[in-house]
Structures are given as structure tokens and as C-alpha cells.
PDB file of C-alpha atoms in Angstrom:
ATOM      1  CA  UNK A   1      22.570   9.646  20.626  1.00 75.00           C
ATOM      2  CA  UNK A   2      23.469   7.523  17.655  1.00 76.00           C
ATOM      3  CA  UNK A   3      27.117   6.506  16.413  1.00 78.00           C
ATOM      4  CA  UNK A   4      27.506   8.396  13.143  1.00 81.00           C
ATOM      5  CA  UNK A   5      30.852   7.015  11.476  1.00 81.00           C
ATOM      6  CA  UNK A   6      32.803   9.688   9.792  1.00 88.00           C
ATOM      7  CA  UNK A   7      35.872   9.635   7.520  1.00 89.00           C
ATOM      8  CA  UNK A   8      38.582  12.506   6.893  1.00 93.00           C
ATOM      9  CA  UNK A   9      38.009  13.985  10.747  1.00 93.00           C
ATOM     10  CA  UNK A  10      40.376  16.346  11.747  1.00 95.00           C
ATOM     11  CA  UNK A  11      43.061  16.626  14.815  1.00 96.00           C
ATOM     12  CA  UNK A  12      40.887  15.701  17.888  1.00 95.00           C
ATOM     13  CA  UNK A  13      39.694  19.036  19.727  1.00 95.00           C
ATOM     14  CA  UNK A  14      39.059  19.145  23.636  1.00 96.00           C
ATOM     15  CA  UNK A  15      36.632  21.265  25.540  1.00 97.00           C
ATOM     16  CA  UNK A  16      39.022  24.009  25.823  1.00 97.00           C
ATOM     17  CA  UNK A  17      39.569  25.003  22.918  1.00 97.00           C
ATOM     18  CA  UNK A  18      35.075  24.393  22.348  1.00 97.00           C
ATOM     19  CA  UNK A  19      35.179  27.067  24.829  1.00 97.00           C
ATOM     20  CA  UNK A  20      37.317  29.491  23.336  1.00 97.00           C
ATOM     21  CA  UNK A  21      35.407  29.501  20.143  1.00 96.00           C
ATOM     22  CA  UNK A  22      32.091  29.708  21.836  1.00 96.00           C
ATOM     23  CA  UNK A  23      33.848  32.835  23.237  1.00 97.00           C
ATOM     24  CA  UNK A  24      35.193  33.604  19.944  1.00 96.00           C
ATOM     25  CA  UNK A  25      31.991  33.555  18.193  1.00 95.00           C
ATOM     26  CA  UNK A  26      29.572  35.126  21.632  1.00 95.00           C
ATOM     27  CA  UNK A  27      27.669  31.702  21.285  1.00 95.00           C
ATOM     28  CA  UNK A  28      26.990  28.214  23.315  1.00 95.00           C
ATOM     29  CA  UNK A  29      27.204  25.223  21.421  1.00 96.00           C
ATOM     30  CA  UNK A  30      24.358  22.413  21.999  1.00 95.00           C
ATOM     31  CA  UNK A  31      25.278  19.914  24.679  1.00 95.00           C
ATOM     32  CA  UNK A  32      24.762  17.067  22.622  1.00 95.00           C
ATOM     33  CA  UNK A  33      26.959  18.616  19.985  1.00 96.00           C
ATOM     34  CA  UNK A  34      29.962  19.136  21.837  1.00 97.00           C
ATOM     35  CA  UNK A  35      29.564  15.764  22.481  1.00 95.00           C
ATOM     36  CA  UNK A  36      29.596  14.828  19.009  1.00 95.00           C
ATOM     37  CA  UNK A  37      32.579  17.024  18.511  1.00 96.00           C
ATOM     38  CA  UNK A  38      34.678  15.736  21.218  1.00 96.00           C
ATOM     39  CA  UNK A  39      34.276  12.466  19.261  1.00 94.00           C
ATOM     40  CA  UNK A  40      34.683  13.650  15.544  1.00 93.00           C
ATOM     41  CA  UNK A  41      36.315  16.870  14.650  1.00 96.00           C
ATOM     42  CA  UNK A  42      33.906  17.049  11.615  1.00 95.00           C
ATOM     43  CA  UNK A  43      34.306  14.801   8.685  1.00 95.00           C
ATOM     44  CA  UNK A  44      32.614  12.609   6.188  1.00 91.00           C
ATOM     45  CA  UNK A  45      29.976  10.338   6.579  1.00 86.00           C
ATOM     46  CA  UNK A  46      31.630   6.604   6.269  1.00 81.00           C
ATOM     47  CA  UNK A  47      28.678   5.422   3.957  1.00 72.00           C
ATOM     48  CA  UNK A  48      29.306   5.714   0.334  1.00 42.00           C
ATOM     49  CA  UNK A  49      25.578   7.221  -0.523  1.00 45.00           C
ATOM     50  CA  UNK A  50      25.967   9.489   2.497  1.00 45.00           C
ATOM     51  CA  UNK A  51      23.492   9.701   5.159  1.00 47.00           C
ATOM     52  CA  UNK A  52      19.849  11.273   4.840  1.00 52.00           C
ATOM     53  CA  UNK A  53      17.814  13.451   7.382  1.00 51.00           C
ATOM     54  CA  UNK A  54      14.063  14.553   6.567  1.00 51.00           C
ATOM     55  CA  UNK A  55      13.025  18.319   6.166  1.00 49.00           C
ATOM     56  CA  UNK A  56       9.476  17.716   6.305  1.00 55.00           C
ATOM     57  CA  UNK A  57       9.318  16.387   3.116  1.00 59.00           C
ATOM     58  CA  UNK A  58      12.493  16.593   1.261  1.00 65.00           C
ATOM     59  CA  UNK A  59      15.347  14.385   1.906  1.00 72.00           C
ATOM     60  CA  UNK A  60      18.599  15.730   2.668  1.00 78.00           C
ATOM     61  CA  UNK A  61      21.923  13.798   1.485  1.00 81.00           C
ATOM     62  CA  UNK A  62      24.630  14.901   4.125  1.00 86.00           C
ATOM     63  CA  UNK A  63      27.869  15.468   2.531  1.00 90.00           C
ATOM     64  CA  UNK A  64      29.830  16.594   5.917  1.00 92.00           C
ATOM     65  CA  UNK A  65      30.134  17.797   8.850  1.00 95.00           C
ATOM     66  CA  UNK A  66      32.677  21.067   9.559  1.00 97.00           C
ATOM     67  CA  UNK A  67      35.329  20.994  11.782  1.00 97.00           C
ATOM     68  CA  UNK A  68      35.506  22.844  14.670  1.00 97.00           C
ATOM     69  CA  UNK A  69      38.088  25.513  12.847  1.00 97.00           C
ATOM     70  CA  UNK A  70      35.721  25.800   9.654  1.00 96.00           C
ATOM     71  CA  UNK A  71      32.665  25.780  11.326  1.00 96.00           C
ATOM     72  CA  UNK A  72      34.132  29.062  13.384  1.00 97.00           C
ATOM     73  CA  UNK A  73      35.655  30.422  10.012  1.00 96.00           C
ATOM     74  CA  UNK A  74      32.010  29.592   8.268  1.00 94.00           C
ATOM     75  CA  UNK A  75      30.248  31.243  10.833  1.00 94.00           C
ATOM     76  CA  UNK A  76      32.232  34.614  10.791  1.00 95.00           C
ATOM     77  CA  UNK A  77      31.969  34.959   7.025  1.00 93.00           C
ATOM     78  CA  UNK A  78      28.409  33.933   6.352  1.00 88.00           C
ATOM     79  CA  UNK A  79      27.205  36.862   9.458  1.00 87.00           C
ATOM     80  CA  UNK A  80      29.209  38.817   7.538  1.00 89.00           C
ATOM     81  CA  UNK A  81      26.585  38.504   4.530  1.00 84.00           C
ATOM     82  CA  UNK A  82      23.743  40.748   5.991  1.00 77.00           C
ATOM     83  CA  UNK A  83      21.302  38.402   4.411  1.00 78.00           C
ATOM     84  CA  UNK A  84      22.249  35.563   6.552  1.00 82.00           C
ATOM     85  CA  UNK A  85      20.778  35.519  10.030  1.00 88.00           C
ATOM     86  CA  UNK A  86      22.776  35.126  12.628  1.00 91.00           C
ATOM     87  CA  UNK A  87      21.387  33.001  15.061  1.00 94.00           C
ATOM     88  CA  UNK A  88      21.886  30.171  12.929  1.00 95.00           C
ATOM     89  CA  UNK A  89      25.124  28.588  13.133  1.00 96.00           C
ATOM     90  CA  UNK A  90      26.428  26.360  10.193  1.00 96.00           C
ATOM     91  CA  UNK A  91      27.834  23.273  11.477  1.00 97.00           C
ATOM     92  CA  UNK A  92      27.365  21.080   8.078  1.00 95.00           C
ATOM     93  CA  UNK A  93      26.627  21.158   4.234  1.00 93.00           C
ATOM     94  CA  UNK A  94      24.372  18.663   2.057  1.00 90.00           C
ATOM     95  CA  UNK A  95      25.171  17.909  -1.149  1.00 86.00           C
ATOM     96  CA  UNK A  96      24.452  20.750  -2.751  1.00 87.00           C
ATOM     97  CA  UNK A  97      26.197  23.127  -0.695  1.00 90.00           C
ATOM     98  CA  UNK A  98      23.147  24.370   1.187  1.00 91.00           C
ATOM     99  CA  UNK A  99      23.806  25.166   4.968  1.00 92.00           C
ATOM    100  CA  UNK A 100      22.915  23.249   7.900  1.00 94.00           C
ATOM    101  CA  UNK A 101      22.643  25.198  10.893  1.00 95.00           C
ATOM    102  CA  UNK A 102      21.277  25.201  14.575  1.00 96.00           C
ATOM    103  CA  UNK A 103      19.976  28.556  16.378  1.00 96.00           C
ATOM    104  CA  UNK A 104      21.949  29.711  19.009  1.00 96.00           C
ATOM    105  CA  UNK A 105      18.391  30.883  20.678  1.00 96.00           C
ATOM    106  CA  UNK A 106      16.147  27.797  20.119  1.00 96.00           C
ATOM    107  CA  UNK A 107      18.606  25.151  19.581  1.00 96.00           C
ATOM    108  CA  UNK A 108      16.655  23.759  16.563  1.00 95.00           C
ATOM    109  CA  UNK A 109      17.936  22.331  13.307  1.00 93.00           C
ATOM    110  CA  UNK A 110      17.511  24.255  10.317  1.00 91.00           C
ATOM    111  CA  UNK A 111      18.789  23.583   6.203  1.00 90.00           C
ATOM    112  CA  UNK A 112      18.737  26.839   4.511  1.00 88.00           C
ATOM    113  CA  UNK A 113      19.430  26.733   0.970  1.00 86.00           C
ATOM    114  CA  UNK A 114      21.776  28.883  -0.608  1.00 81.00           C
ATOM    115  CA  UNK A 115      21.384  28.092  -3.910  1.00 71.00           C
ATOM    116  CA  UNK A 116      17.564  29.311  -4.807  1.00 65.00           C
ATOM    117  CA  UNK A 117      16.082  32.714  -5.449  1.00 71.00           C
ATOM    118  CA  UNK A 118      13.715  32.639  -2.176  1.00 64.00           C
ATOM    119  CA  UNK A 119      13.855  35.078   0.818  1.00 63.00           C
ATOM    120  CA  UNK A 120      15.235  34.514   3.629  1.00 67.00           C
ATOM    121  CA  UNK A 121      12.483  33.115   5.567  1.00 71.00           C
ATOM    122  CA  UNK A 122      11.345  30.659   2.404  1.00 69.00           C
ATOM    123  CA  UNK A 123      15.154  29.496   2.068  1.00 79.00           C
ATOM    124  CA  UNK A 124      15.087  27.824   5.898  1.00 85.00           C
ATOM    125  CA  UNK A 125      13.304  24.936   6.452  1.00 83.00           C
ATOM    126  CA  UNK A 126      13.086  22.922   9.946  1.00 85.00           C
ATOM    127  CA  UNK A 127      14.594  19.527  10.073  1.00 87.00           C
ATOM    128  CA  UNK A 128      14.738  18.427  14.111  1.00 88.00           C
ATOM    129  CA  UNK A 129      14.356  20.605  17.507  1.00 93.00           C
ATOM    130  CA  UNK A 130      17.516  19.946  18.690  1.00 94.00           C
ATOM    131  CA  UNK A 131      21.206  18.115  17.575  1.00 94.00           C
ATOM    132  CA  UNK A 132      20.590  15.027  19.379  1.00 94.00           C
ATOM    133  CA  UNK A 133      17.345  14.716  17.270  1.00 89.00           C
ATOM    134  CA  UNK A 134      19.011  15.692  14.246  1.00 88.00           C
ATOM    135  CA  UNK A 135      21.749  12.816  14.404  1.00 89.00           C
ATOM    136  CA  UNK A 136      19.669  10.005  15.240  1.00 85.00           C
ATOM    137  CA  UNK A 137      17.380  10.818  12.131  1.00 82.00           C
ATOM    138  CA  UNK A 138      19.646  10.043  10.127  1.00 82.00           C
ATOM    139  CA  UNK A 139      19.518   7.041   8.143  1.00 76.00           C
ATOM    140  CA  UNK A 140      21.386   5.101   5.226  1.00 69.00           C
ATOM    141  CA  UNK A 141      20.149   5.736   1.968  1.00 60.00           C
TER     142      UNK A 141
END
């Protein structure tokens, strides 16, 4: 998987306390992103532009990545919302706020956007099948 440089991490986590949040939460993290986890504790991409994925057409500008603690506290809150479906699990934002999540069933990469008057199935849109796919996509603007 590719070395993705981020600013502003938080305290290192350790697989322990992984697994008590994917207990918390009644989920299983992504191999490949515990991984990334065990090396960044969410953050901010280093580069000054950010860093860009594709949705199939549209480019998303990654703003950051949640840690551990906010991605749990994210989670909780947005399942709240009955809108939101719950097998997708926020783990990031782009630029405009919108959500990017992977399902807990699939273990795709979804964006859904937050900020348009769609339904639910027009505001998700596919962006890699897993994590590990996901991260090395990106690219410098």
C-alpha cells in the first residue's frame, strides 16, 4: 500500500484499543486500514493542495482523515440520522465536508455527499473496492 504523509495525527493507537472500538461500534475494520491506522492516527494530508482520489469522474480533494476517537464518535452520530445507512462507516471528509466511508459488508469505498438535495442512493458514489485501493489512488494534485 502506498505511504500517504499526514500532518496533525493524533496520539498513536495500538490494536487494542482498534479492537475495542470494532466492539464498540459491532463492526470489523478493513485489514489494510488498521494498518494505515496503526501508522497514522488520522490527520492531514502533508501536501499543501491535498491529495485527490477519482469517483468515476469527479475528483475528490481529501481534506483528512479521522482519528480513531472521531471516526467512532462520527460513526455513532451519523447512524443516529435515520437517513444515513449504516453499513457505511466514515473514516474521512473531502473538502467540502462530504463523507468518505467504507461498508462494513462489502468493504468498498464510497463518498456520499452531504451537502446536495439527492436521495440517498444518488448521494453515494463508488470510488475503489477496497482501502488498500483507495490509498494508492491517490495522487498529488
Amino acid at each position: 500500500m502506498k505511504f500517504i504523509s499526514l500532518l496533525y495525527s493524533e496520539k498513536d493507537i495500538d490494536i487494542s484499543e482498534i479492537k475495542v472500538i470494532e466492539d464498540d461500534l459491532g463492526i470489523e475494520f478493513p485489514e489494510e486500514m488498521i494498518y494505515f491506522y496503526l501508522q497514522h492516527n488520522g490527520g492531514v494530508p502533508e501536501f499543501v493542495d491535498g491529495l485527490f482520489g477519482s469517483d468515476g469522474g469527479n475528483w475528490i480533494a481529501l481534506a483528512l482523515f479521522f482519528s480513531m476517537k472521531t471516526l467512532k464518535s462520527n460513526y455513532l452520530s451519523f447512524i443516529e440520522q435515520k437517513w444515513f445507512p449504516k453499513k457505511y462507516v466514515p473514516f474521512a471528509t473531502d473538502q467540502g465536508g462530504n463523507q468518505i466511508c467504507f461498508n462494513i459488508i462489502t468493504g468498498e469505498i464510497v463518498i456520499i455527499y452531504l451537502d446536495i438535495e439527492f436521495t440517498v442512493e444518488e448521494a453515494i458514489d463508488f470510488l475503489a473496492v477496497d482501502f488498500r485501493g483507495f490509498i494508492n489512488s491517490l495522487e498529488e494534485e
